[in-house]
Coordinates of C-alpha atoms in Angstrom, one line a residue:
Chain A
M1168 CA 17.4 -0.7 -6.9
L1169 CA 18.1 2.5 -5.4
I1170 CA 15.5 4.3 -7.5
P1171 CA 12.9 2.0 -6.9
L1172 CA 13.8 2.0 -3.1
A1173 CA 13.8 5.8 -3.2
A1174 CA 10.4 5.9 -4.7
L1175 CA 8.6 3.6 -2.2
W1176 CA 10.4 5.9 0.8
K1177 CA 9.0 8.9 -0.6
K1178 CA 5.8 7.5 -1.2
E1179 CA 5.4 6.2 2.6
C1180 CA 6.8 9.7 3.9
L1181 CA 4.0 11.4 1.8
A1182 CA 1.4 9.2 2.8
L1183 CA 2.0 9.8 6.6
V1184 CA 3.0 13.4 6.5
R1185 CA -0.8 13.5 4.9
D1186 CA -2.3 11.3 7.4
W1187 CA -2.8 13.8 10.6
H1188 CA -4.5 10.9 12.5
A1189 CA -1.4 9.0 12.1
L1190 CA 0.8 11.9 12.8
A1191 CA -1.2 13.0 16.0
A1192 CA -0.6 9.0 17.4
L1193 CA 2.8 9.0 16.5
F1194 CA 3.8 12.6 17.9
A1195 CA 1.3 14.4 19.7
M1196 CA -0.2 11.4 21.8
P1197 CA 3.0 10.8 23.5
A1198 CA 4.1 14.0 23.6
V1199 CA 1.1 14.8 25.9
F1200 CA 1.5 11.5 27.7
I1201 CA 4.8 12.3 29.0
L1202 CA 4.4 15.9 29.7
V1203 CA 0.8 15.2 31.8
M1204 CA 2.2 11.9 33.5
S1205 CA 5.7 13.5 34.3
L1206 CA 4.0 16.3 36.0
A1207 CA 1.2 14.1 37.4
L1208 CA 3.6 11.4 38.9
A1209 CA 6.5 14.0 39.7
D1210 CA 6.0 14.0 43.6
S1211 CA 5.7 10.0 43.7
L1212 CA 8.7 9.5 41.8
S1213 CA 10.8 11.8 43.1
G1214 CA 10.6 11.3 47.0
Q1215 CA 10.8 15.0 47.2
R1216 CA 7.0 15.5 47.3
E1217 CA 5.1 18.6 49.2
A1218 CA 2.7 17.8 52.0
S1219 CA -0.5 17.6 50.2
L1220 CA -2.2 15.6 52.7
A1221 CA -3.4 16.7 56.2
Y1222 CA -4.0 14.8 59.1
A1223 CA -5.3 15.8 62.9
V1224 CA -5.4 14.4 66.3
L1225 CA -8.1 14.1 68.6
D1226 CA -6.9 13.8 72.3
I1227 CA -9.7 13.1 74.2
D1228 CA -7.6 11.9 77.1
A1229 CA -5.9 15.2 77.7
T1230 CA -3.2 14.0 79.9
P1231 CA 0.6 14.9 80.1
I1232 CA 1.1 11.4 78.2
S1233 CA -1.5 12.0 75.7
R1234 CA -0.4 15.4 75.2
A1235 CA 3.6 14.0 75.0
L1236 CA 2.1 11.6 72.2
D1237 CA 0.1 14.7 70.3
A1238 CA 3.8 16.6 70.5
Q1239 CA 5.4 13.5 69.1
M1240 CA 3.3 13.4 65.8
G1241 CA 4.4 16.8 63.5
D1242 CA 4.7 17.0 59.8
T1243 CA 6.2 14.6 57.6
E1244 CA 7.3 14.7 53.9
A1245 CA 4.1 13.8 52.7
L1246 CA 1.7 14.8 55.7
R1247 CA 0.7 18.0 57.6
K1248 CA -0.9 18.3 60.3
T1249 CA -3.7 20.6 61.2
P1250 CA -5.4 21.9 64.5
S1251 CA -7.2 19.3 66.6
P1252 CA -10.9 19.1 65.9
S1253 CA -13.4 20.0 68.7
G1254 CA -14.7 16.5 69.1
E1255 CA -15.2 13.1 67.5
A1256 CA -18.2 13.9 65.3
E1257 CA -16.5 16.8 63.6
I1258 CA -13.0 15.0 63.1
R1259 CA -15.3 12.2 61.3
R1260 CA -16.7 15.1 59.2
Q1261 CA -13.5 16.7 58.4
V1262 CA -12.0 13.0 56.7
R1263 CA -15.4 12.2 55.5
D1264 CA -15.3 15.5 53.4
R1265 CA -11.7 15.1 52.5
E1266 CA -10.8 18.1 54.6
I1267 CA -7.9 15.5 56.0
A1268 CA -6.8 12.4 54.9
F1269 CA -6.1 10.7 58.5
A1270 CA -7.5 11.4 61.8
V1271 CA -6.0 9.9 65.1
I1272 CA -8.0 9.8 68.2
I1273 CA -6.5 9.3 71.7
P1274 CA -9.2 7.7 73.8
Q1275 CA -10.3 8.4 77.3
G1276 CA -7.6 5.9 79.3
F1277 CA -4.7 5.9 77.3
A1278 CA -2.4 7.5 79.7
Q1279 CA -3.7 4.9 82.1
Q1280 CA -3.2 2.3 80.1
V1281 CA 0.5 3.4 79.6
G1282 CA 0.7 3.7 83.0
A1283 CA 0.0 0.1 83.8
N1284 CA 2.0 -1.3 80.9
Q1285 CA -1.5 -2.3 78.9
T1286 CA -0.9 -2.3 75.3
P1287 CA -2.3 1.1 74.7
E1288 CA -5.4 1.5 72.0
I1289 CA -5.1 4.1 69.3
R1290 CA -8.0 4.8 66.9
I1291 CA -6.9 5.7 63.0
L1292 CA -9.6 6.8 60.8
S1293 CA -8.7 7.1 57.3
D1294 CA -9.9 8.5 53.6
P1295 CA -10.7 5.3 51.5
A1296 CA -9.6 7.0 48.7
V1297 CA -6.2 7.1 50.3
P1298 CA -3.9 4.5 48.8
A1299 CA -3.0 1.7 50.6
A1300 CA 0.7 2.1 51.0
M1301 CA 0.2 5.6 52.0
R1302 CA -2.3 4.3 55.1
G1303 CA 0.5 1.8 55.9
G1304 CA 3.0 4.2 56.2
F1305 CA 1.1 6.5 58.4
R1306 CA 0.3 3.7 61.1
Q1307 CA 3.9 3.0 61.3
I1308 CA 4.3 6.8 62.1
V1309 CA 1.6 6.7 64.4
E1310 CA 3.3 3.5 66.1
T1311 CA 6.5 4.6 66.2
A1312 CA 5.1 7.7 67.9
V1313 CA 3.1 5.5 70.7
I1314 CA 6.7 3.2 71.2
R1315 CA 8.7 6.6 72.0
T1316 CA 5.9 8.0 74.1
W1317 CA 5.8 4.5 76.3
L1318 CA 9.4 4.4 76.1
A1319 CA 9.6 8.0 77.5
H1320 CA 7.3 7.2 80.1
V1321 CA 8.9 4.0 81.1
L1322 CA 12.4 5.4 81.3
E1323 CA 11.1 8.4 83.6
R1324 CA 9.8 6.0 85.9
L1325 CA 13.1 4.3 85.9
G1326 CA 15.3 7.3 86.5
Q1327 CA 12.7 8.1 89.6
S1328 CA 12.9 5.1 91.1
M1329 CA 16.7 4.4 90.8
M1330 CA 17.7 8.1 91.4
L1331 CA 18.7 8.5 87.8
P1332 CA 17.5 12.1 86.6
Q1333 CA 19.4 11.7 83.5
L1334 CA 17.3 9.1 82.3
R1335 CA 14.4 11.6 82.4
H1336 CA 13.6 13.1 78.7
A1337 CA 16.2 10.4 77.4
T1338 CA 14.4 9.7 74.3
E1339 CA 14.0 13.3 73.3
R1340 CA 17.7 14.0 73.7
V1341 CA 19.0 11.1 71.4
G1342 CA 16.1 11.7 68.5
P1343 CA 15.0 10.1 65.5
P1344 CA 17.9 7.5 64.2
S1345 CA 19.6 8.4 61.0
I1346 CA 18.9 6.9 58.3
I1347 CA 21.2 6.9 55.0
A1348 CA 19.4 5.8 51.8
E1349 CA 21.5 4.9 48.9
T1350 CA 20.6 4.1 45.2
V1351 CA 22.9 0.9 43.8
G1352 CA 24.0 2.0 40.5
R1353 CA 25.3 -0.6 37.8
D1354 CA 29.3 -0.5 39.2
G1355 CA 27.5 -1.7 42.9
N1356 CA 28.4 1.8 44.6
G1357 CA 26.0 4.3 45.8
S1358 CA 26.0 6.3 42.8
A1359 CA 22.8 6.1 40.1
P1360 CA 20.6 9.0 40.7
L1361 CA 17.4 8.2 41.9
P1362 CA 15.0 8.0 38.8
S1363 CA 12.4 11.2 38.3
S1364 CA 8.9 10.7 37.2
V1365 CA 10.6 12.1 33.6
Q1366 CA 13.0 9.6 33.4
Q1367 CA 10.5 6.9 34.0
N1368 CA 8.1 8.6 31.4
V1369 CA 10.2 9.4 28.2
P1370 CA 11.1 5.9 27.6
A1371 CA 7.8 4.2 28.9
W1372 CA 5.9 6.4 26.4
L1373 CA 8.4 6.6 23.7
I1374 CA 8.4 2.6 23.6
F1375 CA 4.5 3.0 23.8
S1376 CA 4.4 5.7 20.8
M1377 CA 6.5 3.6 18.7
F1378 CA 4.2 0.7 18.5
F1379 CA 2.0 2.7 17.2
V1380 CA 3.3 3.1 13.8
V1381 CA 1.2 0.0 13.4
I1382 CA -1.6 2.7 12.2
P1383 CA 0.2 4.3 9.2
I1384 CA 1.8 1.3 8.2
S1385 CA -1.4 -0.8 8.3
A1386 CA -3.8 2.0 6.9
V1387 CA -1.3 2.2 3.5
F1388 CA -0.3 -1.9 3.0
I1389 CA -4.2 -2.6 3.7
G1390 CA -5.2 0.3 1.2
E1391 CA -2.6 -0.9 -1.2
R1392 CA -3.9 -4.3 -0.9
Q1393 CA -7.6 -3.6 -1.4
R1394 CA -7.3 -1.4 -4.5
G1395 CA -4.8 -3.6 -6.3
T1396 CA -2.2 -1.3 -5.9
L1397 CA 0.2 -4.5 -4.6
Q1398 CA -0.9 -6.7 -7.7
R1399 CA 0.1 -3.6 -9.7
L1400 CA 3.5 -3.2 -8.4
R1401 CA 3.9 -7.3 -8.8
A1402 CA 3.2 -7.0 -12.0
Q1403 CA 5.7 -3.9 -12.4
R1404 CA 7.9 -6.6 -11.2
V1405 CA 8.5 -5.3 -7.7
S1406 CA 9.5 -7.7 -5.2
F1407 CA 7.8 -8.1 -2.0
G1408 CA 11.4 -8.0 -0.2
L1409 CA 11.7 -4.3 -1.8
M1410 CA 8.0 -3.5 -0.8
L1411 CA 9.2 -4.5 2.7
A1412 CA 12.4 -2.8 2.8
G1413 CA 10.3 0.5 1.3
K1414 CA 8.1 0.2 4.6
F1415 CA 10.9 -0.9 6.8
A1416 CA 13.1 2.1 6.1
P1417 CA 10.7 5.1 6.5
Y1418 CA 9.4 3.9 9.7
L1419 CA 12.9 3.2 11.3
F1420 CA 13.5 6.8 10.3
I1421 CA 10.4 7.8 11.9
N1422 CA 10.5 6.3 15.0
Q1423 CA 13.9 7.9 15.5
M1424 CA 12.4 11.6 15.0
Q1425 CA 9.9 10.2 17.7
A1426 CA 12.6 9.4 20.1
V1427 CA 14.3 12.7 19.4
L1428 CA 11.2 14.6 19.9
M1429 CA 9.9 12.8 23.5
V1430 CA 13.6 13.2 24.5
A1431 CA 13.2 17.0 23.5
V1432 CA 9.8 17.3 25.3
G1433 CA 11.3 15.6 28.4
R1434 CA 14.5 17.8 28.6
W1435 CA 12.9 21.5 27.4
L1436 CA 8.9 21.2 27.7
V1437 CA 8.3 19.2 30.9
P1438 CA 10.8 21.6 33.1
L1439 CA 9.0 24.7 31.4
C1440 CA 5.5 23.5 32.8
G1441 CA 7.4 22.8 36.3
G1442 CA 8.8 19.4 36.2
E1443 CA 12.4 17.9 36.2
A1444 CA 14.6 17.8 33.1
F1445 CA 15.1 14.4 31.6
A1446 CA 18.8 13.7 31.6
L1447 CA 20.3 11.5 29.1
P1448 CA 23.2 9.5 29.9
A1449 CA 26.7 10.6 30.8
T1450 CA 28.9 8.4 28.9
T1451 CA 29.3 7.5 25.1
Q1452 CA 28.5 4.0 26.4
G1453 CA 25.2 4.9 28.0
I1454 CA 24.1 7.1 24.6
A1455 CA 25.2 3.8 22.3
A1456 CA 23.0 2.0 24.6
L1457 CA 20.4 4.1 24.5
L1458 CA 20.8 4.5 20.3
L1459 CA 20.8 0.7 19.9
M1460 CA 17.6 0.3 22.1
S1461 CA 15.7 2.8 20.0
L1462 CA 16.7 0.9 17.2
A1463 CA 15.7 -2.7 18.5
V1464 CA 12.5 -1.2 19.5
S1465 CA 11.9 0.1 15.8
I1466 CA 12.5 -3.1 14.4
A1467 CA 9.9 -4.8 16.8
A1468 CA 7.2 -1.9 16.1
T1469 CA 7.7 -2.0 12.4
A1470 CA 7.7 -5.6 12.1
W1471 CA 4.5 -6.2 14.6
A1472 CA 2.8 -3.5 12.4
L1473 CA 3.4 -5.7 9.0
L1474 CA 2.4 -8.5 11.0
I1475 CA -1.1 -6.9 11.9
A1476 CA -1.3 -5.3 8.3
S1477 CA -1.1 -9.0 6.9
L1478 CA -3.7 -10.2 9.6
A1479 CA -6.2 -7.7 9.3
R1480 CA -8.6 -7.5 6.3
S1481 CA -9.6 -4.1 6.5
S1482 CA -8.2 -0.7 8.3
E1483 CA -10.8 -0.6 11.0
Q1484 CA -10.1 -4.4 12.0
A1485 CA -6.2 -3.1 11.9
T1486 CA -6.5 -0.3 13.9
I1487 CA -8.5 -2.4 16.2
L1488 CA -6.1 -5.2 16.3
G1489 CA -3.2 -3.1 16.6
G1490 CA -4.4 -0.6 19.1
I1491 CA -5.7 -3.3 21.4
G1492 CA -2.6 -5.2 20.9
N1493 CA -0.5 -2.1 22.0
I1494 CA -2.5 -1.4 24.7
L1495 CA -2.1 -4.6 26.4
M1496 CA 1.4 -4.7 25.5
G1497 CA 2.1 -1.3 27.4
A1498 CA -0.5 -2.6 30.4
I1499 CA 1.3 -5.6 31.1
G1500 CA 4.7 -4.5 30.0
G1501 CA 4.8 -1.9 33.0
I1502 CA 4.0 1.2 30.3
M1503 CA 1.0 2.4 32.3
V1504 CA 1.5 1.0 35.6
P1505 CA 5.4 0.5 36.7
R1506 CA 6.6 -2.9 37.0
F1507 CA 7.6 -2.6 40.8
I1508 CA 4.0 -1.5 41.8
M1509 CA 2.7 -4.7 40.6
P1510 CA 2.0 -7.8 43.0
G1511 CA 4.5 -10.6 42.6
A1512 CA 2.5 -12.9 40.7
M1513 CA 1.8 -10.1 38.2
Q1514 CA 5.4 -8.7 37.6
Q1515 CA 6.2 -12.4 36.2
W1516 CA 3.7 -11.5 33.3
T1517 CA 5.2 -8.3 32.5
R1518 CA 8.0 -10.4 31.0
L1519 CA 5.6 -11.8 28.1
S1520 CA 5.4 -8.2 26.7
P1521 CA 8.2 -6.6 24.3
M1522 CA 7.1 -3.1 26.2
D1523 CA 8.7 -4.5 29.3
W1524 CA 12.0 -5.9 27.3
A1525 CA 12.2 -2.5 25.9
L1526 CA 11.6 -0.5 28.6
E1527 CA 14.1 -2.9 30.9
G1528 CA 17.0 -1.7 27.9
F1529 CA 16.1 1.5 28.6
H1530 CA 16.3 1.4 32.1
Q1531 CA 19.5 -0.2 32.2
A1532 CA 21.1 2.9 30.3
M1533 CA 19.3 5.6 31.9
L1534 CA 18.5 4.3 35.6
R1535 CA 21.0 2.2 36.1
Q1536 CA 24.2 3.6 34.2
G1537 CA 24.6 0.6 32.1
G1538 CA 26.3 0.5 28.9
V1539 CA 26.0 -1.4 25.4
A1540 CA 26.7 -4.9 27.3
D1541 CA 24.1 -4.3 29.7
I1542 CA 21.2 -3.9 27.2
L1543 CA 22.3 -6.6 24.7
P1544 CA 20.0 -9.0 26.2
S1545 CA 17.0 -6.8 25.7
F1546 CA 18.1 -5.8 22.2
F1547 CA 18.2 -9.4 21.0
A1548 CA 15.1 -10.2 22.4
L1549 CA 13.6 -7.2 20.5
S1550 CA 15.4 -8.0 17.2
C1551 CA 14.2 -11.6 17.6
F1552 CA 10.5 -10.5 18.3
G1553 CA 11.0 -8.4 15.1
L1554 CA 12.2 -11.0 12.7
A1555 CA 9.5 -13.7 14.1
A1556 CA 6.8 -10.9 13.5
L1557 CA 8.4 -10.6 10.2
A1558 CA 8.4 -14.0 8.9
A1559 CA 5.0 -14.5 9.9
A1560 CA 4.1 -11.3 7.8
V1561 CA 5.8 -12.7 4.7
F1562 CA 4.1 -16.1 5.2
L1563 CA 0.6 -14.4 5.4
N1564 CA 1.6 -12.6 2.4
C1565 CA 2.7 -15.7 0.5
R1566 CA 0.0 -17.9 1.5
A1567 CA -2.4 -15.1 0.6
R1568 CA -1.9 -15.1 -3.2
P1569 CA -3.5 -17.7 -5.4
T1570 CA -1.3 -20.4 -6.5
Chain B
M7 CA 3.2 -10.9 -30.8
I8 CA 1.6 -13.0 -28.2
R9 CA 1.2 -16.9 -28.7
I10 CA -0.7 -18.5 -25.9
G11 CA -0.8 -22.5 -26.3
S12 CA -3.4 -25.0 -24.2
L13 CA -3.0 -22.5 -21.1
S14 CA -5.0 -24.3 -18.1
Y15 CA -4.9 -22.8 -14.8
R16 CA -6.6 -23.2 -11.4
Y17 CA -6.2 -21.8 -8.1
R18 CA -6.2 -24.3 -5.9
P19 CA -5.4 -28.3 -6.6
N20 CA -9.0 -29.2 -6.2
A21 CA -10.6 -26.4 -7.6
P22 CA -12.0 -26.1 -11.0
L23 CA -10.2 -25.0 -13.8
A24 CA -10.2 -21.0 -14.5
L25 CA -8.6 -21.8 -17.7
D26 CA -9.0 -24.6 -19.5
G27 CA -6.4 -25.6 -22.3
I28 CA -7.2 -22.3 -24.2
S29 CA -4.8 -21.2 -27.2
L30 CA -4.6 -17.7 -28.7
N31 CA -2.2 -15.6 -31.2
I32 CA -2.3 -11.8 -30.4
A33 CA -0.9 -9.7 -33.2
R34 CA 1.4 -6.9 -32.5
G35 CA 0.1 -3.5 -32.8
A36 CA -3.5 -5.0 -32.4
V37 CA -6.2 -4.2 -30.1
H38 CA -7.5 -7.9 -28.8
G39 CA -10.5 -8.2 -26.9
L40 CA -11.7 -10.7 -24.1
L41 CA -15.3 -10.9 -24.0
G42 CA -17.0 -12.7 -21.7
P43 CA -19.3 -12.8 -18.5
N44 CA -18.0 -12.8 -15.1
G45 CA -16.2 -16.1 -14.3
A46 CA -15.4 -16.6 -17.8
G47 CA -11.3 -16.5 -17.3
K48 CA -10.6 -12.9 -18.4
T49 CA -9.1 -11.9 -15.5
T50 CA -7.4 -15.0 -14.7
L51 CA -5.5 -15.3 -18.2
I52 CA -4.4 -11.1 -17.6
S53 CA -2.9 -12.3 -14.3
L54 CA -1.3 -14.7 -16.3
L55 CA 0.3 -12.6 -18.9
A56 CA 1.3 -10.2 -16.3
G57 CA 3.0 -12.8 -14.5
L58 CA 0.9 -12.1 -10.9
L59 CA 0.3 -16.1 -11.1
P60 CA 2.8 -18.9 -11.0
H61 CA 3.2 -22.1 -12.8
P62 CA 0.6 -22.5 -15.2
A63 CA -0.1 -25.2 -17.5
G64 CA 0.8 -24.6 -20.9
Q65 CA 2.8 -21.8 -22.9
I66 CA 2.7 -18.3 -23.1
S67 CA 5.6 -16.7 -25.4
I68 CA 6.0 -13.4 -26.5
V69 CA 7.7 -12.7 -29.6
G70 CA 9.0 -16.2 -29.6
E71 CA 10.2 -16.6 -26.5
P72 CA 8.9 -17.9 -23.0
L73 CA 7.1 -15.3 -21.1
D74 CA 9.3 -15.5 -18.0
A75 CA 12.5 -15.0 -20.2
W76 CA 10.9 -12.2 -22.2
R77 CA 10.4 -10.2 -19.5
A78 CA 13.6 -10.9 -17.8
T79 CA 14.9 -8.9 -20.8
H80 CA 12.1 -6.5 -21.0
P81 CA 10.9 -5.7 -17.5
R82 CA 8.7 -2.4 -18.0
A83 CA 7.5 -4.2 -21.3
I84 CA 4.0 -5.6 -20.0
A85 CA 2.1 -3.0 -18.0
L86 CA -1.3 -3.8 -16.4
V87 CA -4.3 -1.6 -15.4
P88 CA -6.6 -3.3 -13.1
Q89 CA -10.1 -3.2 -12.7
D90 CA -9.6 -0.8 -9.5
Y91 CA -8.2 2.3 -8.9
A92 CA -4.8 0.8 -8.0
F93 CA -3.0 4.1 -6.8
Y94 CA -2.6 6.2 -3.8
P95 CA -5.6 8.6 -3.2
M96 CA -3.4 10.3 -1.0
L97 CA -0.9 11.1 -3.3
T98 CA -1.4 13.8 -6.4
V99 CA -1.8 12.5 -9.8
A100 CA 1.7 13.8 -10.7
E101 CA 3.2 11.9 -7.4
N102 CA 1.3 9.0 -8.4
L103 CA 3.0 8.8 -11.9
A104 CA 6.4 9.9 -10.4
F105 CA 6.1 7.0 -7.9
F106 CA 4.8 4.2 -10.0
S107 CA 7.9 5.2 -13.0
G108 CA 10.2 5.5 -9.9
V109 CA 9.4 2.0 -8.6
Q110 CA 10.2 0.5 -12.1
G111 CA 13.7 1.8 -11.7
I112 CA 13.5 4.4 -14.7
P113 CA 16.1 7.2 -13.9
R114 CA 14.9 10.6 -13.3
P115 CA 15.2 12.6 -16.9
Q116 CA 13.9 9.7 -18.5
R117 CA 11.2 9.7 -15.9
T118 CA 10.2 13.2 -15.8
R119 CA 9.5 12.9 -20.0
L120 CA 7.5 9.7 -19.6
C121 CA 5.4 11.3 -16.6
D122 CA 4.7 14.4 -18.8
E123 CA 3.7 12.1 -21.7
A124 CA 1.5 10.0 -19.6
L125 CA -0.2 13.2 -18.0
A126 CA -0.8 14.6 -21.4
F127 CA -2.0 11.2 -23.3
A128 CA -4.4 11.0 -20.6
R129 CA -5.1 14.9 -20.8
L130 CA -4.5 14.9 -16.7
E131 CA -2.4 18.2 -17.0
A132 CA -4.8 20.3 -15.2
V133 CA -5.2 18.0 -12.2
A134 CA -1.6 16.9 -11.8
K135 CA -1.4 18.7 -8.8
Q136 CA -4.6 17.3 -7.3
R137 CA -4.7 14.6 -4.7
A138 CA -5.9 11.4 -6.7
E139 CA -8.9 11.3 -4.0
E140 CA -10.2 14.4 -5.1
L141 CA -10.7 13.4 -8.7
S142 CA -13.9 12.1 -10.4
G143 CA -14.6 8.7 -11.4
G144 CA -13.6 9.8 -15.1
L145 CA -10.5 11.1 -14.0
R146 CA -9.5 8.3 -11.7
R147 CA -10.0 5.8 -14.7
R148 CA -7.6 8.0 -16.5
L149 CA -5.2 8.3 -13.6
N150 CA -5.5 4.5 -13.6
L151 CA -4.6 4.3 -17.6
A152 CA -1.7 6.6 -17.4
I153 CA -0.2 5.1 -14.7
G154 CA 0.1 2.0 -17.0
L155 CA 1.8 3.9 -19.5
V156 CA 4.7 5.5 -17.8
G157 CA 7.1 2.6 -18.3
A158 CA 6.6 3.0 -21.8
P159 CA 5.3 -0.4 -22.2
E160 CA 4.8 -2.4 -25.4
I161 CA 1.9 -4.5 -24.2
L162 CA -1.1 -3.1 -22.1
L163 CA -3.5 -5.2 -20.6
L164 CA -6.8 -3.8 -19.4
D165 CA -8.8 -5.4 -17.1
E166 CA -12.4 -3.9 -17.4
P167 CA -11.0 -0.2 -17.8
T168 CA -14.2 1.5 -18.1
V169 CA -16.5 0.2 -15.2
G170 CA -18.4 2.9 -13.5
V171 CA -17.5 5.9 -15.9
D172 CA -19.6 8.2 -17.5
P173 CA -20.3 8.0 -21.4
A174 CA -18.0 11.0 -21.8
S175 CA -15.0 9.6 -20.0
R176 CA -15.6 6.1 -21.6
Q177 CA -15.6 7.4 -25.2
F178 CA -12.1 9.1 -24.2
L179 CA -10.5 5.9 -22.8
L180 CA -11.4 4.1 -26.1
E181 CA -10.1 6.7 -28.1
A182 CA -7.1 6.7 -25.9
V183 CA -6.6 3.0 -26.0
R184 CA -6.9 3.6 -30.1
R185 CA -4.4 5.8 -29.8
F186 CA -1.7 4.0 -28.0
A187 CA -2.3 1.0 -30.5
A188 CA -1.9 3.0 -33.5
N189 CA 2.2 3.4 -32.5
G190 CA 2.3 -0.4 -33.1
R191 CA 1.9 -1.3 -29.4
T192 CA -0.4 -4.2 -28.3
V193 CA -3.6 -4.1 -26.0
V194 CA -5.0 -6.9 -24.5
Y195 CA -8.8 -5.7 -23.4
S196 CA -11.0 -7.5 -21.0
S197 CA -14.3 -6.5 -21.0
H198 CA -18.0 -7.5 -20.6
Y199 CA -19.4 -4.5 -22.6
M200 CA -20.1 -5.6 -26.0
E201 CA -20.1 -2.4 -27.8
E202 CA -17.0 -1.3 -26.1
V203 CA -15.0 -4.4 -28.1
D204 CA -16.9 -3.7 -30.8
A205 CA -15.8 -0.3 -31.3
V206 CA -12.2 -0.7 -30.2
C207 CA -10.8 -4.5 -30.9
Q208 CA -9.5 -5.6 -34.0
E209 CA -9.4 -9.1 -32.8
V210 CA -11.7 -10.8 -30.2
S211 CA -12.0 -13.8 -28.2
I212 CA -14.8 -15.2 -26.9
L213 CA -14.6 -16.6 -23.6
D214 CA -17.0 -18.8 -21.5
S215 CA -16.5 -21.3 -18.5
G216 CA -12.5 -20.9 -18.9
K217 CA -12.3 -21.8 -22.9
V218 CA -12.3 -19.7 -25.7
L219 CA -15.4 -20.4 -27.8
R220 CA -14.4 -18.5 -31.1
A221 CA -11.5 -16.1 -31.5
G222 CA -10.6 -14.1 -34.9
P223 CA -10.6 -10.6 -36.4
T224 CA -13.7 -8.7 -34.9
G225 CA -15.2 -9.0 -38.5
E226 CA -14.8 -12.5 -39.0
V227 CA -16.4 -13.6 -35.6
K228 CA -19.4 -11.1 -35.9
Q229 CA -20.2 -12.3 -39.4
G230 CA -22.6 -9.5 -40.4
R231 CA -24.1 -10.2 -36.8
T232 CA -23.5 -8.0 -33.3
L233 CA -21.3 -9.7 -31.0
E234 CA -24.4 -10.4 -28.7
Q235 CA -26.0 -12.3 -31.4
V236 CA -22.6 -14.4 -31.8
F237 CA -22.1 -15.0 -28.0
M238 CA -26.0 -15.8 -27.6
E239 CA -25.5 -18.6 -30.6
I240 CA -22.5 -19.9 -29.3
T241 CA -23.2 -20.3 -25.4
G242 CA -27.1 -20.6 -25.4
H243 CA -27.2 -17.4 -23.1
S244 CA -27.1 -13.8 -22.7
L245 CA -23.5 -12.0 -21.8
R246 CA -25.6 -10.0 -19.2
E247 CA -26.8 -12.9 -17.5

């Protein structure tokens, strides 16, 4: 039994090593994705972004109150204030030419509206390419500044009428509220580290690439079927079960090689290029959970590849079926777009994708500091998917034989 | 050596019979030709002998034992050389031979010897390290044959082994078949090339529409005529139609 298995394993490995397209899909593609996406999304996911967007304030009112509003608005984490332009036409040009992302126009009569306790009007111009969440955030910054300006004015007037000079500049003395943000880990304490871009991208693209074993597996399997090699092996009394074992074990190993390489890319290559380093779980439980997840994804991916190879009539068909299937699973499963960004209804759909189950398991281990028990639902879901795909592949192959 | 009695086979329950009650005896050490047009049942018979098709009606026995029982005790005794290039193009000639011998469970020292013998038999030593996909059509046919020999089989089933090769390679393959059978081993040789069957087979069975129309030593079947004439006489049409 061992000699035939060793021969089958060696054949699969040699076939893969000599297939440059498959090697690129399995190793180069995810490494590049991890590098590019980790760097591209570093600011969005770390919360430590540089102020890359700019805005300007045009104060047409030019009163002490409007100047106070202008002064309330300074640089933020994501936004930097640029000098005021000369007029409305100029500020509109700056937005249109993307020199600034937002413009705030304080119209004539703003101070009068504040003084008369009327709702003051402020206009915000924005670049349509700026994401809606960013537009909403900027609007809140402006609203807060207007409220603080209005409150300062009200308090000042109140202080004058009640002879309480300490109310003057009260809002400036208090300052903005201190808000403490915590992430809640598995144990319920505020101890979980914030997920960096690389922590999100390494598992996502690793899962995606593991499913791409569909390309080499189907290429070899369909070639064997078309060339009569399977027939020859059956004539040599090589059982179908042995042939499956001959394919499964090498790809489990190759998937683990992918995992090691992707972790290495995240840990050493991404920091070399200016990103954050990928961090492995600190506990043995966490590492064991990661290893189990890697194994479960591998089982699911290899069985899925065998199912595609059994369904497809040609390598081209398998590449299209497997490729599209993987991309759809990745798109639905939160690989390309993180689930938390999707609308509520769409988030329900992610549960249909095995890649989502896999990502959930990896996040349990890596972001929520979970152990083996925490990843078991994902592990079993992926294993069941793998067994179902394998059973379907065996059924299709047995049915294909003439009786 | 091989005794086939009232063998019938259909691929699906309501499909026409691919083999219709054929009976044959194939002697040990003989090269037995299966001659017939496409659809005559040659490949079906070869597949049944190779154990690729289940549950035929009728009997196949080897040296008096049912085929399945004999194969269980002689797992490497029957080798199939399919019509297609049934090997791995991305592997070298030597790697292909090592794989097909390894997958039969042959231990390493014996495997090395058998691979060397198969390489030498098919005169492939010079291209042993070349990838199969780089070989010419004739060399691919020789590799296809050599792979069939690595298990040192007693019975070799050849299904159209010379399709698409040049005359020199065809001659080499026919000579190789003769050499193989000269060692007392049996060959079942399926072809629709009458001149090949005439040149290499001591026995011949003429098949058409799943039936054996005539069988026996080649000389007796021909009775001074060509195989083509015999085929025309008993079927009323040419083998090439």
